[in-house]
mmCIF file of C-alpha atoms in Angstrom:
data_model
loop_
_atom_site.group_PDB
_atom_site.id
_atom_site.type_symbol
_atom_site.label_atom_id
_atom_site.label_comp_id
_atom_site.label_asym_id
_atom_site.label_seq_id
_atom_site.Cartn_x
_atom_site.Cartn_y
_atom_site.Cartn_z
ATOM 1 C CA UNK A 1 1.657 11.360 5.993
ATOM 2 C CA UNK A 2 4.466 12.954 7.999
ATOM 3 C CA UNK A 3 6.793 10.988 5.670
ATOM 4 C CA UNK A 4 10.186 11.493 4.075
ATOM 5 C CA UNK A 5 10.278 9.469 0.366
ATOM 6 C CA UNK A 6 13.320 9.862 -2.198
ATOM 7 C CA UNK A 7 13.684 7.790 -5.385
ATOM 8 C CA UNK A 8 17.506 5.854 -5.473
ATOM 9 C CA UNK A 9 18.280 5.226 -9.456
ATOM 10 C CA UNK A 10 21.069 3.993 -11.236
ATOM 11 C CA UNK A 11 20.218 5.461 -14.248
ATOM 12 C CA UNK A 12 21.643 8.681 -14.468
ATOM 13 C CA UNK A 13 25.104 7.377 -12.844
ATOM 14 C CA UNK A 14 27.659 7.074 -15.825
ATOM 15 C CA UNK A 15 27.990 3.431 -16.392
ATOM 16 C CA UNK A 16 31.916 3.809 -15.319
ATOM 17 C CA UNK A 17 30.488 4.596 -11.808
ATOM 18 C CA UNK A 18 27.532 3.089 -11.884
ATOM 19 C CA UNK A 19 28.390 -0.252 -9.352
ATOM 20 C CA UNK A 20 30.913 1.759 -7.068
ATOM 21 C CA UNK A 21 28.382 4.423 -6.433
ATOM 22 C CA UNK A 22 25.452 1.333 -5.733
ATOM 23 C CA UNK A 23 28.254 -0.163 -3.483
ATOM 24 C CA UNK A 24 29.373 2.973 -1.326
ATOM 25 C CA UNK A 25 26.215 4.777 -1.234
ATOM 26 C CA UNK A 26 23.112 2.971 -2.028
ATOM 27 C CA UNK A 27 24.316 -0.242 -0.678
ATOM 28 C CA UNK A 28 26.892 1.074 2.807
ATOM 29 C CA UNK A 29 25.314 4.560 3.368
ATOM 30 C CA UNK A 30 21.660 4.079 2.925
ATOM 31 C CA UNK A 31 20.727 -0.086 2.835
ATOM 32 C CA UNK A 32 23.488 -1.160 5.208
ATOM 33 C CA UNK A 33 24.491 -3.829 3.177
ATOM 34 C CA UNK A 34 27.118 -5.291 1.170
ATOM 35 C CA UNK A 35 26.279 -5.293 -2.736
ATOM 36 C CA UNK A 36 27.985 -6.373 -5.581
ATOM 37 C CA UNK A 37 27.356 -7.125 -8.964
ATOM 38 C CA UNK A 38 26.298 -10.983 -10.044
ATOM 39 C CA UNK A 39 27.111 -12.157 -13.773
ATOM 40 C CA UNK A 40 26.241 -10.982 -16.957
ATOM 41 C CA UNK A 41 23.188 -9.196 -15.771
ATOM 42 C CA UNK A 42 23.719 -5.110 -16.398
ATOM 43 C CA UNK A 43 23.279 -3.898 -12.452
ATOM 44 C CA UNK A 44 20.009 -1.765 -12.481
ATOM 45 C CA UNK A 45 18.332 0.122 -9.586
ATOM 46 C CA UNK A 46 15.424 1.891 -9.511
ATOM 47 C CA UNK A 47 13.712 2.105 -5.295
ATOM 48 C CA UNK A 48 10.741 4.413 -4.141
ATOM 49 C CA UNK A 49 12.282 4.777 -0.033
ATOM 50 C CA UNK A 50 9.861 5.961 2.240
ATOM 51 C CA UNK A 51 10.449 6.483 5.801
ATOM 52 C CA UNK A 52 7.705 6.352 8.058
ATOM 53 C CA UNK A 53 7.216 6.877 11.715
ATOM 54 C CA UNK A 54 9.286 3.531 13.183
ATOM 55 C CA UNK A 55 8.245 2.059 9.348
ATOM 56 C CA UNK A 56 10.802 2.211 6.630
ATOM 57 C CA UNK A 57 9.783 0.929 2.889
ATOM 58 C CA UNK A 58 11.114 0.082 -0.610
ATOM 59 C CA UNK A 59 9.788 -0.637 -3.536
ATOM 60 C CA UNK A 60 10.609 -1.261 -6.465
ATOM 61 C CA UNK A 61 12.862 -2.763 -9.559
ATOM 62 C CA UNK A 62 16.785 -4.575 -8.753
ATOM 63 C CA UNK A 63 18.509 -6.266 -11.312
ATOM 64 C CA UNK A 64 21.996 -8.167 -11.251
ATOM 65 C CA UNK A 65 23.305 -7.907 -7.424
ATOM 66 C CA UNK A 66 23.907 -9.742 -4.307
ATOM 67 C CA UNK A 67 23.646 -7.620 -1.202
ATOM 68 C CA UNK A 68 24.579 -9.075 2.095
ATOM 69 C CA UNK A 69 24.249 -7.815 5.546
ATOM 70 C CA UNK A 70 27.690 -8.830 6.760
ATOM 71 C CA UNK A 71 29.938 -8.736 10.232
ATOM 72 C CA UNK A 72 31.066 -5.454 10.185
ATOM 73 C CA UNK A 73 27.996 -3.685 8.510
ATOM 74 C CA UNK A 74 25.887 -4.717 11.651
ATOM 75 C CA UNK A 75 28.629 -3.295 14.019
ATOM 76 C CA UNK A 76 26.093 -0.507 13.708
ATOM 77 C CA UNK A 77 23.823 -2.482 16.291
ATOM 78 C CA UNK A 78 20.568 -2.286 13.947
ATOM 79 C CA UNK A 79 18.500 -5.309 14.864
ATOM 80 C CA UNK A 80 15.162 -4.170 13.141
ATOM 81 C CA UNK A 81 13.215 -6.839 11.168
ATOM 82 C CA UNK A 82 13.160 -6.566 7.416
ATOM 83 C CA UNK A 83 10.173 -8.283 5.377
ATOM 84 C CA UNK A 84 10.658 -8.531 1.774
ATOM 85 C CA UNK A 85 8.061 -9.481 -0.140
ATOM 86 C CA UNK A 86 8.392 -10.685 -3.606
ATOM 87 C CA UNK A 87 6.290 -8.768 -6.600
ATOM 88 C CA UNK A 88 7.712 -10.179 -9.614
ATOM 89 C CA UNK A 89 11.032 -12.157 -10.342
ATOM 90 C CA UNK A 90 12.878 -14.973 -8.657
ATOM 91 C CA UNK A 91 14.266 -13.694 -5.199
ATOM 92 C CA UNK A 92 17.125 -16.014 -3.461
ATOM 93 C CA UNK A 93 17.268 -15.229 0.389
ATOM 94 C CA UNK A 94 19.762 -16.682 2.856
ATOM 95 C CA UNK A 95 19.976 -16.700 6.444
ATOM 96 C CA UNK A 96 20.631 -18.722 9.371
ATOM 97 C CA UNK A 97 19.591 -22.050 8.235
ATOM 98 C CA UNK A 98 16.813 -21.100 5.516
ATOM 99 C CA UNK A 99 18.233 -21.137 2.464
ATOM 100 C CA UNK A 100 14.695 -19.955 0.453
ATOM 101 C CA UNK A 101 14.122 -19.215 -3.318
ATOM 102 C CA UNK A 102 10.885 -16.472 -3.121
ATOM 103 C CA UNK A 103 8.746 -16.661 -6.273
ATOM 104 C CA UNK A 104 5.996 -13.835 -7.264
ATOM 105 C CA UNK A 105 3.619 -12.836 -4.061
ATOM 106 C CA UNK A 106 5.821 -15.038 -1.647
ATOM 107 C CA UNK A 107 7.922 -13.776 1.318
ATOM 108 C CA UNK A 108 10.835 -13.847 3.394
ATOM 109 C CA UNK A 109 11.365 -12.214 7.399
ATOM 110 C CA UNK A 110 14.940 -11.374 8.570
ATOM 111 C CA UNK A 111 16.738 -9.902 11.324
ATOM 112 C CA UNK A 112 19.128 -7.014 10.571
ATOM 113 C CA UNK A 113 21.030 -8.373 13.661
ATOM 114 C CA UNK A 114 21.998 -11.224 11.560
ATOM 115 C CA UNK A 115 24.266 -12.278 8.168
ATOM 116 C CA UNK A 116 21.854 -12.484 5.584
ATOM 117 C CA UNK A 117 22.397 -12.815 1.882
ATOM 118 C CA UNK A 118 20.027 -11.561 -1.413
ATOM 119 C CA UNK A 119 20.991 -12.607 -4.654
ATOM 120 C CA UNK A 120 18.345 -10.332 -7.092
ATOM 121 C CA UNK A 121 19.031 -11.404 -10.348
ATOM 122 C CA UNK A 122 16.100 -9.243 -12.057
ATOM 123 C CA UNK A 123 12.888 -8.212 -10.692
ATOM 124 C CA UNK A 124 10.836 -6.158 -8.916
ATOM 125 C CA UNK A 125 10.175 -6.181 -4.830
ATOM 126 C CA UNK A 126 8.406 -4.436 -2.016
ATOM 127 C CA UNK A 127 10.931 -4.062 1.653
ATOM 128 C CA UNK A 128 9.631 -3.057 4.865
ATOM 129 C CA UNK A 129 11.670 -2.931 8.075
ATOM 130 C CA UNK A 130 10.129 -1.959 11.185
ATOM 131 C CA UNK A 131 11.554 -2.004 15.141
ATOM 132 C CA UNK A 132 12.127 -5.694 16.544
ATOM 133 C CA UNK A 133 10.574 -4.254 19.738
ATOM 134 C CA UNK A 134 6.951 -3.901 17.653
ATOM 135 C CA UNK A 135 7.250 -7.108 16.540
ATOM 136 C CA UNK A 136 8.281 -8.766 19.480
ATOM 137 C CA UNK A 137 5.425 -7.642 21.138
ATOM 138 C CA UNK A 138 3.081 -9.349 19.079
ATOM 139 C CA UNK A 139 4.684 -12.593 17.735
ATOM 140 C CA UNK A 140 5.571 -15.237 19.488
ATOM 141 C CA UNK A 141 9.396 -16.375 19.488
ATOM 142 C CA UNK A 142 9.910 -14.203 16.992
ATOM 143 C CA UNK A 143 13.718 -14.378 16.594
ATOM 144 C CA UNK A 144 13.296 -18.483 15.830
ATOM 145 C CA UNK A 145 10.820 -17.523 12.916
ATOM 146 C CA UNK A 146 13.854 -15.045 11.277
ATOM 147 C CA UNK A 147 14.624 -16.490 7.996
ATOM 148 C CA UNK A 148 11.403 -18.414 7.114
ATOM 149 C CA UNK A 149 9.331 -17.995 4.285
ATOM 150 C CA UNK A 150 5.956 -17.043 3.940
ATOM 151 C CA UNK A 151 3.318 -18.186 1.206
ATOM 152 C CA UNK A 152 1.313 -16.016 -1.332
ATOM 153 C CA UNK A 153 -1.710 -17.617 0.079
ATOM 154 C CA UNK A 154 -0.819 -16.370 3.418
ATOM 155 C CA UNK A 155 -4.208 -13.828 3.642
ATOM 156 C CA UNK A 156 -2.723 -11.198 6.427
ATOM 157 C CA UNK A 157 0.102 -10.776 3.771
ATOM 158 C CA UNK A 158 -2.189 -10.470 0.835
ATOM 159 C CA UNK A 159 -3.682 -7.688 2.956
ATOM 160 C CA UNK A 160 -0.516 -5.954 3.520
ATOM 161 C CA UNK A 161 0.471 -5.695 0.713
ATOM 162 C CA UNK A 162 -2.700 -3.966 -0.739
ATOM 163 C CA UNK A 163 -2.913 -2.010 2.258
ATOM 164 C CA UNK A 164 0.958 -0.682 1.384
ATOM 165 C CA UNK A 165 0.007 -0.117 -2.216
ATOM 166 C CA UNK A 166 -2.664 2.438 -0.821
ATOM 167 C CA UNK A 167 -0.392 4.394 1.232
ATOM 168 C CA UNK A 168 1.747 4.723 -1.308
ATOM 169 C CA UNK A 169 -0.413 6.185 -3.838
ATOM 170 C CA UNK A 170 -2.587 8.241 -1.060
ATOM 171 C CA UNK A 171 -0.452 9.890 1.021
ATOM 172 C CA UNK A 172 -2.189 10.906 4.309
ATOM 173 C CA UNK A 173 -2.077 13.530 7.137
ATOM 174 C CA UNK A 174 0.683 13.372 9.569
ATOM 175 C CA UNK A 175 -1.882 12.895 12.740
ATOM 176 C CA UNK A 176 -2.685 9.606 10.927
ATOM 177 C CA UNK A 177 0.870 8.237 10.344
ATOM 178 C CA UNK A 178 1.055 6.111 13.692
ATOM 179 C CA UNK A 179 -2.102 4.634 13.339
ATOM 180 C CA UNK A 180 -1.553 3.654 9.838
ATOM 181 C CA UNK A 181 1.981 2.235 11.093
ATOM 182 C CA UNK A 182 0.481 0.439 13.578
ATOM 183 C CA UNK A 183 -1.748 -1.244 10.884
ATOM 184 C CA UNK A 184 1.241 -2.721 9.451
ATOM 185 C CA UNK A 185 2.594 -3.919 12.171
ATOM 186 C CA UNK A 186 -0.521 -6.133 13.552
ATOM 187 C CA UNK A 187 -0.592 -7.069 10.007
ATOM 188 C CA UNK A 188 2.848 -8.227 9.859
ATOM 189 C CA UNK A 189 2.079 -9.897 13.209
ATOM 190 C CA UNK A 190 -0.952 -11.996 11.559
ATOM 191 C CA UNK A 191 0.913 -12.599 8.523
ATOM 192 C CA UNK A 192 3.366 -14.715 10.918
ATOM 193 C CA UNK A 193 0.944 -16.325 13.677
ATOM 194 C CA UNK A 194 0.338 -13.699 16.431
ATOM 195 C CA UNK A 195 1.842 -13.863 20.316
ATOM 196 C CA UNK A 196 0.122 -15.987 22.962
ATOM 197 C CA UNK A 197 -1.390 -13.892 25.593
ATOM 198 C CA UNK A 198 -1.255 -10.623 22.913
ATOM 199 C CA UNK A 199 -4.407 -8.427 22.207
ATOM 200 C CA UNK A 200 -5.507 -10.356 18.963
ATOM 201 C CA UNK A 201 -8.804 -8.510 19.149
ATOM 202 C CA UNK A 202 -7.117 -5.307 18.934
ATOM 203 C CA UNK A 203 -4.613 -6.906 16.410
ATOM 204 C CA UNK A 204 -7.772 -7.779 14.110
ATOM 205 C CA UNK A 205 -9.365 -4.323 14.378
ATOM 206 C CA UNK A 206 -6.356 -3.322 12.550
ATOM 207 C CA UNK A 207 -6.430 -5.349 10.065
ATOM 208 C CA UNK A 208 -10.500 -4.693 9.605
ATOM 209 C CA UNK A 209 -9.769 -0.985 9.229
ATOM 210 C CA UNK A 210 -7.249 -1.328 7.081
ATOM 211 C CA UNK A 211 -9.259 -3.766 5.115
ATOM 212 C CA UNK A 212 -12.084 -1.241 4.591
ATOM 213 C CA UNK A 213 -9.668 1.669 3.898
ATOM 214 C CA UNK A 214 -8.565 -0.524 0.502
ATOM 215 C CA UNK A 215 -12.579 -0.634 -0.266
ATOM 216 C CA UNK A 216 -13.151 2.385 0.269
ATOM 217 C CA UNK A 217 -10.268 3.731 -1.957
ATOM 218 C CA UNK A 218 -11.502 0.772 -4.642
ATOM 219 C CA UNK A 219 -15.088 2.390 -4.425
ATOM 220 C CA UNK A 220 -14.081 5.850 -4.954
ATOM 221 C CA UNK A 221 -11.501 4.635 -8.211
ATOM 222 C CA UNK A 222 -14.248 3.015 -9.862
ATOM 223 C CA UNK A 223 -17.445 4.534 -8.336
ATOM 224 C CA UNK A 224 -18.484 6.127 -12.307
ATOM 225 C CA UNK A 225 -19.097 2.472 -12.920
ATOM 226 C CA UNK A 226 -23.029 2.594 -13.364
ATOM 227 C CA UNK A 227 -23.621 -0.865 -12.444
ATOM 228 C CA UNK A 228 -20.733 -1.239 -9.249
ATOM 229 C CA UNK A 229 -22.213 -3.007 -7.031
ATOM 230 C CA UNK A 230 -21.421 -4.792 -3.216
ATOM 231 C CA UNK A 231 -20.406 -8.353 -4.990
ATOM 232 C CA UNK A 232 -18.120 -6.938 -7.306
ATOM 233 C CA UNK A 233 -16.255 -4.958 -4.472
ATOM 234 C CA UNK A 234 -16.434 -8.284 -2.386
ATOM 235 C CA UNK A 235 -15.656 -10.474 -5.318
ATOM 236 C CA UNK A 236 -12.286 -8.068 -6.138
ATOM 237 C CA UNK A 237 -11.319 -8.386 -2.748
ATOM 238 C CA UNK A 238 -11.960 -11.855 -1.972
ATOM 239 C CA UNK A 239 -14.775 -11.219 0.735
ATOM 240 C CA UNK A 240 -18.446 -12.239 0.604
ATOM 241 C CA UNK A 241 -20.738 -9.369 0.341
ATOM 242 C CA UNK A 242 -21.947 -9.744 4.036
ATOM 243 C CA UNK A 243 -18.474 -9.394 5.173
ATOM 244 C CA UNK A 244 -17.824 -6.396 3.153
ATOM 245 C CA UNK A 245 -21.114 -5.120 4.688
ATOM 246 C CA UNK A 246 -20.373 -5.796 8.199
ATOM 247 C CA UNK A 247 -17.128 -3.480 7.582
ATOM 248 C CA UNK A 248 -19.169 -0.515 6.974
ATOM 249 C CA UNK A 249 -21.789 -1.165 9.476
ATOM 250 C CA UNK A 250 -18.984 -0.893 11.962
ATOM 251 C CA UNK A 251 -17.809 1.879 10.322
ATOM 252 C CA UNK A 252 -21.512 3.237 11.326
ATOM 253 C CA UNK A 253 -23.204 3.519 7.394
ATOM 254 C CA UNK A 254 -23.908 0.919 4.816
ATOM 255 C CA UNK A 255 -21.913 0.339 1.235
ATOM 256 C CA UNK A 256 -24.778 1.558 -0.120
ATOM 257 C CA UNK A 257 -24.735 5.136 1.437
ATOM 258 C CA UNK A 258 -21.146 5.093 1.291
ATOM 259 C CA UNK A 259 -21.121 4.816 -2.666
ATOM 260 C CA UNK A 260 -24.209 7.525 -2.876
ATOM 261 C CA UNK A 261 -22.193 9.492 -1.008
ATOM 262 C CA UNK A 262 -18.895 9.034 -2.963
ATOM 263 C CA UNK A 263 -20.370 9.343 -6.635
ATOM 264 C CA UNK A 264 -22.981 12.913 -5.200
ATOM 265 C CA UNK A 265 -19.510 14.326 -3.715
ATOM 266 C CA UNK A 266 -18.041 13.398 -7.142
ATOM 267 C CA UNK A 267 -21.153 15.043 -9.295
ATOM 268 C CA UNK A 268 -20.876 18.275 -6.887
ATOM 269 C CA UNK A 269 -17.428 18.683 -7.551
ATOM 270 C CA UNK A 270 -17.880 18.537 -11.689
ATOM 271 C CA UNK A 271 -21.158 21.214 -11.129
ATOM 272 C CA UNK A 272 -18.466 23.447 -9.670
ATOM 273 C CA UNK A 273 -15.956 23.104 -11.887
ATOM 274 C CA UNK A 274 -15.855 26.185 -14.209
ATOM 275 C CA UNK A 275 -13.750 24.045 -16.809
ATOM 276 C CA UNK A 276 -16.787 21.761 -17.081
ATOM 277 C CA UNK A 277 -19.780 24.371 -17.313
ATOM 278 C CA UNK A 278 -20.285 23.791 -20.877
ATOM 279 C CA UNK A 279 -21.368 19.945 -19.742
ATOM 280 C CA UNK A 280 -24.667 19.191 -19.755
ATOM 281 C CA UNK A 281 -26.072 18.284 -16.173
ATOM 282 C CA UNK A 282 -27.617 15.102 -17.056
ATOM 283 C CA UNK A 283 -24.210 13.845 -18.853
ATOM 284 C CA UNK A 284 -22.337 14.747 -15.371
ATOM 285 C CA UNK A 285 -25.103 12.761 -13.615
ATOM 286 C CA UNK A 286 -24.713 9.503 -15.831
ATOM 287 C CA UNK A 287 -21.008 10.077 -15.938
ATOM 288 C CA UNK A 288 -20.824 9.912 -11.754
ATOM 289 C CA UNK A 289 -22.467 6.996 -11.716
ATOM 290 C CA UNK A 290 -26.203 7.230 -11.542
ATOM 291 C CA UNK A 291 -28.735 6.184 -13.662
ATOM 292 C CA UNK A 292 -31.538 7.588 -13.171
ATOM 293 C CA UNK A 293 -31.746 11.507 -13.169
ATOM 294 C CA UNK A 294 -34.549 11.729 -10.756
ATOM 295 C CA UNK A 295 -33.676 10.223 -8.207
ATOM 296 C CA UNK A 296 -30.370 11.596 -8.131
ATOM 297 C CA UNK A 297 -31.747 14.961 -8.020
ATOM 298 C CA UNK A 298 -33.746 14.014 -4.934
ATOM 299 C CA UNK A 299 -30.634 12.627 -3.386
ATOM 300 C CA UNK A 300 -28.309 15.576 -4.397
ATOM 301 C CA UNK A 301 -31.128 17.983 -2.783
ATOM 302 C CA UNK A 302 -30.997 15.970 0.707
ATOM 303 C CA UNK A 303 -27.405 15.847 0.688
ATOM 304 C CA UNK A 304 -26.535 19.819 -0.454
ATOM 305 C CA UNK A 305 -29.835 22.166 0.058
ATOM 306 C CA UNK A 306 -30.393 22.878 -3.667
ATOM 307 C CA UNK A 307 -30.415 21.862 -7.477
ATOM 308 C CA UNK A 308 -27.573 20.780 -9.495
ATOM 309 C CA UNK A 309 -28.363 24.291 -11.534
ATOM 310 C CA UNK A 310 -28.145 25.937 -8.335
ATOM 311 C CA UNK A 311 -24.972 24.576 -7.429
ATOM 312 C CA UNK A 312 -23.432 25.209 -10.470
ATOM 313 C CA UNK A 313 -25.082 28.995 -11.153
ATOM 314 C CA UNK A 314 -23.597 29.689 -7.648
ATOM 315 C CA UNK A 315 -20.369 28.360 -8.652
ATOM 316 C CA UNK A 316 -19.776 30.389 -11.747
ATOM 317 C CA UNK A 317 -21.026 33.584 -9.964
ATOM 318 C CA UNK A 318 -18.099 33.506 -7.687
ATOM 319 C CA UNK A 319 -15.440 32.843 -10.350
ATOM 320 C CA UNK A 320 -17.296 35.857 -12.452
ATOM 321 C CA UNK A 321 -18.542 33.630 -15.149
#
């Protein structure tokens, strides 16, 4: 995706060093922030970073610290906007005059350019900070909304935070980095109530598109699922099959070819597999999904020119098997 991502542990630190090393470089070289460690609680870190094009993320597990973004740490003139959303845990988040306790699924938006406080006594988290010129630009008095909370049942954030999930496990190409950054942003934008006079139709595009791309990626996971159908992917994601449908026909093809499509490409790719010749073409059939070995074999002719046997023969003839 055009990405830099590095893993920051506590772990391997001797225990001796393990809080002045969090302090100095975890918390003043890389987070900006002032950290310390909070009661009995053994400090433990353990972030995925990931910077993006103008997106920066962290996830993962803090235990036993209080980090604060203080005077002198913002002498650095930062003033991006930080978004930490709460996975598991208790999360205590101060600034201005929100003083907000974030249980699981709920979040919090700050300003860099401002004190703000975290007190993590265990759990796990997901971080994103992004330019306060982005998100300026589509929310409206956006500074006056910097220390609020927002609910689980807010949908937009639902949605970005599956739509985070998927970049993280699927890295893509680089050309696709700013439009998947973008994404966030509108969703970020509709997660806290977008600008007056901003393009919300573009703004929901976004969030459509990103929207299908978790489908899609839940199709292909579970698409050797014989009996996967549209209301189960609607169901999972909280959408009614028509809406779920309307994604794809914008998309320009149905669920229905989309899944075919998904669970041949997946049967093609075991017929030329030389580690799976020994399989029996009918098991690889049933195994991608299909149920019926006819009419796969009609569909697996339209879609490739030629038999499964074909396929496969071919295959082993150019790795000399």
């Amino acid at each position: 995706m055009g990405d830099v991502a590095f893993r920051m542990r506590t772990d391997p630190i001797p225990v001796r060093d393990r809080a002045a090393v969090t302090r100095e470089v975890f918390g003043h070289q890389f987070l900006r922030l002032d950290v310390e460690e909070i009661g009995n609680v053994p400090l433990h870190v353990d972030l995925k970073l990931r910077a993006l094009p103008g997106l920066h993320t962290a996830r993962g597990t803090v235990r036993g610290i209080k980090a604060q973004r203080t005077n002198p740490l913002m002498s650095d003139g930062n003033d991006d906007i930080f978004l930490t959303i709460n996975l598991t845990g208790r999360y205590h988040v101060v600034q201005r005059r929100h003083d907000v306790v974030l249980d699981a699924g709920e979040a919090q938006i700050a300003g860099c350019a401002l004190p703000c406080t975290y007190v993590r006594p265990s759990g796990t988290a997901l971080g994103l900070r992004l330019p306060h010129a982005a998100l300026a630009s589509r929310v409206e008095n956006l500074d006056d909304r910097l220390g609020a909370k927002l609910t689980r049942t807010n949908p937009a954030l639902n949605m970005l935070q599956s739509y985070i999930g998927i970049l993280d496990e699927t890295p893509s190409l680089p050309e696709v980095a700013k439009l998947a950054v973008s994404h966030i942003y509108d969703l970020v934008a509709l997660s806290l109530g977008t600008k007056v006079g901003s393009d919300v139709e573009a703004q929901r595009a976004s969030v459509n598109a990103a929207r299908l791309h978790a489908i899609k990626n839940y199709v292909i996971e579970n698409l050797t699922l014989p009996d996967l159908n549209i209301g189960q992917v609607a169901a999972w994601h909280r959408l009614t099959p028509r809406q779920v449908q309307r994604l794809f026909e914008r998309d320009g093809k149905t669920f229905s070819a989309f899944l075919t499509a998904r669970r041949l490409a997946h049967a093609h790719d075991a017929f030329t597999d030389p580690a799976r010749a020994h399989q029996n073409i009918s098991q690889i059939i049933f195994e991608s999904g299909f149920n019926d070995v006819s009419n796969f074999n009609r569909a697996f002719r339209r879609c490739y020119g030629a038999s499964p046997s074909e396929i496969r023969n071919s295959a082993l003839l150019q790795y000399g098997k």
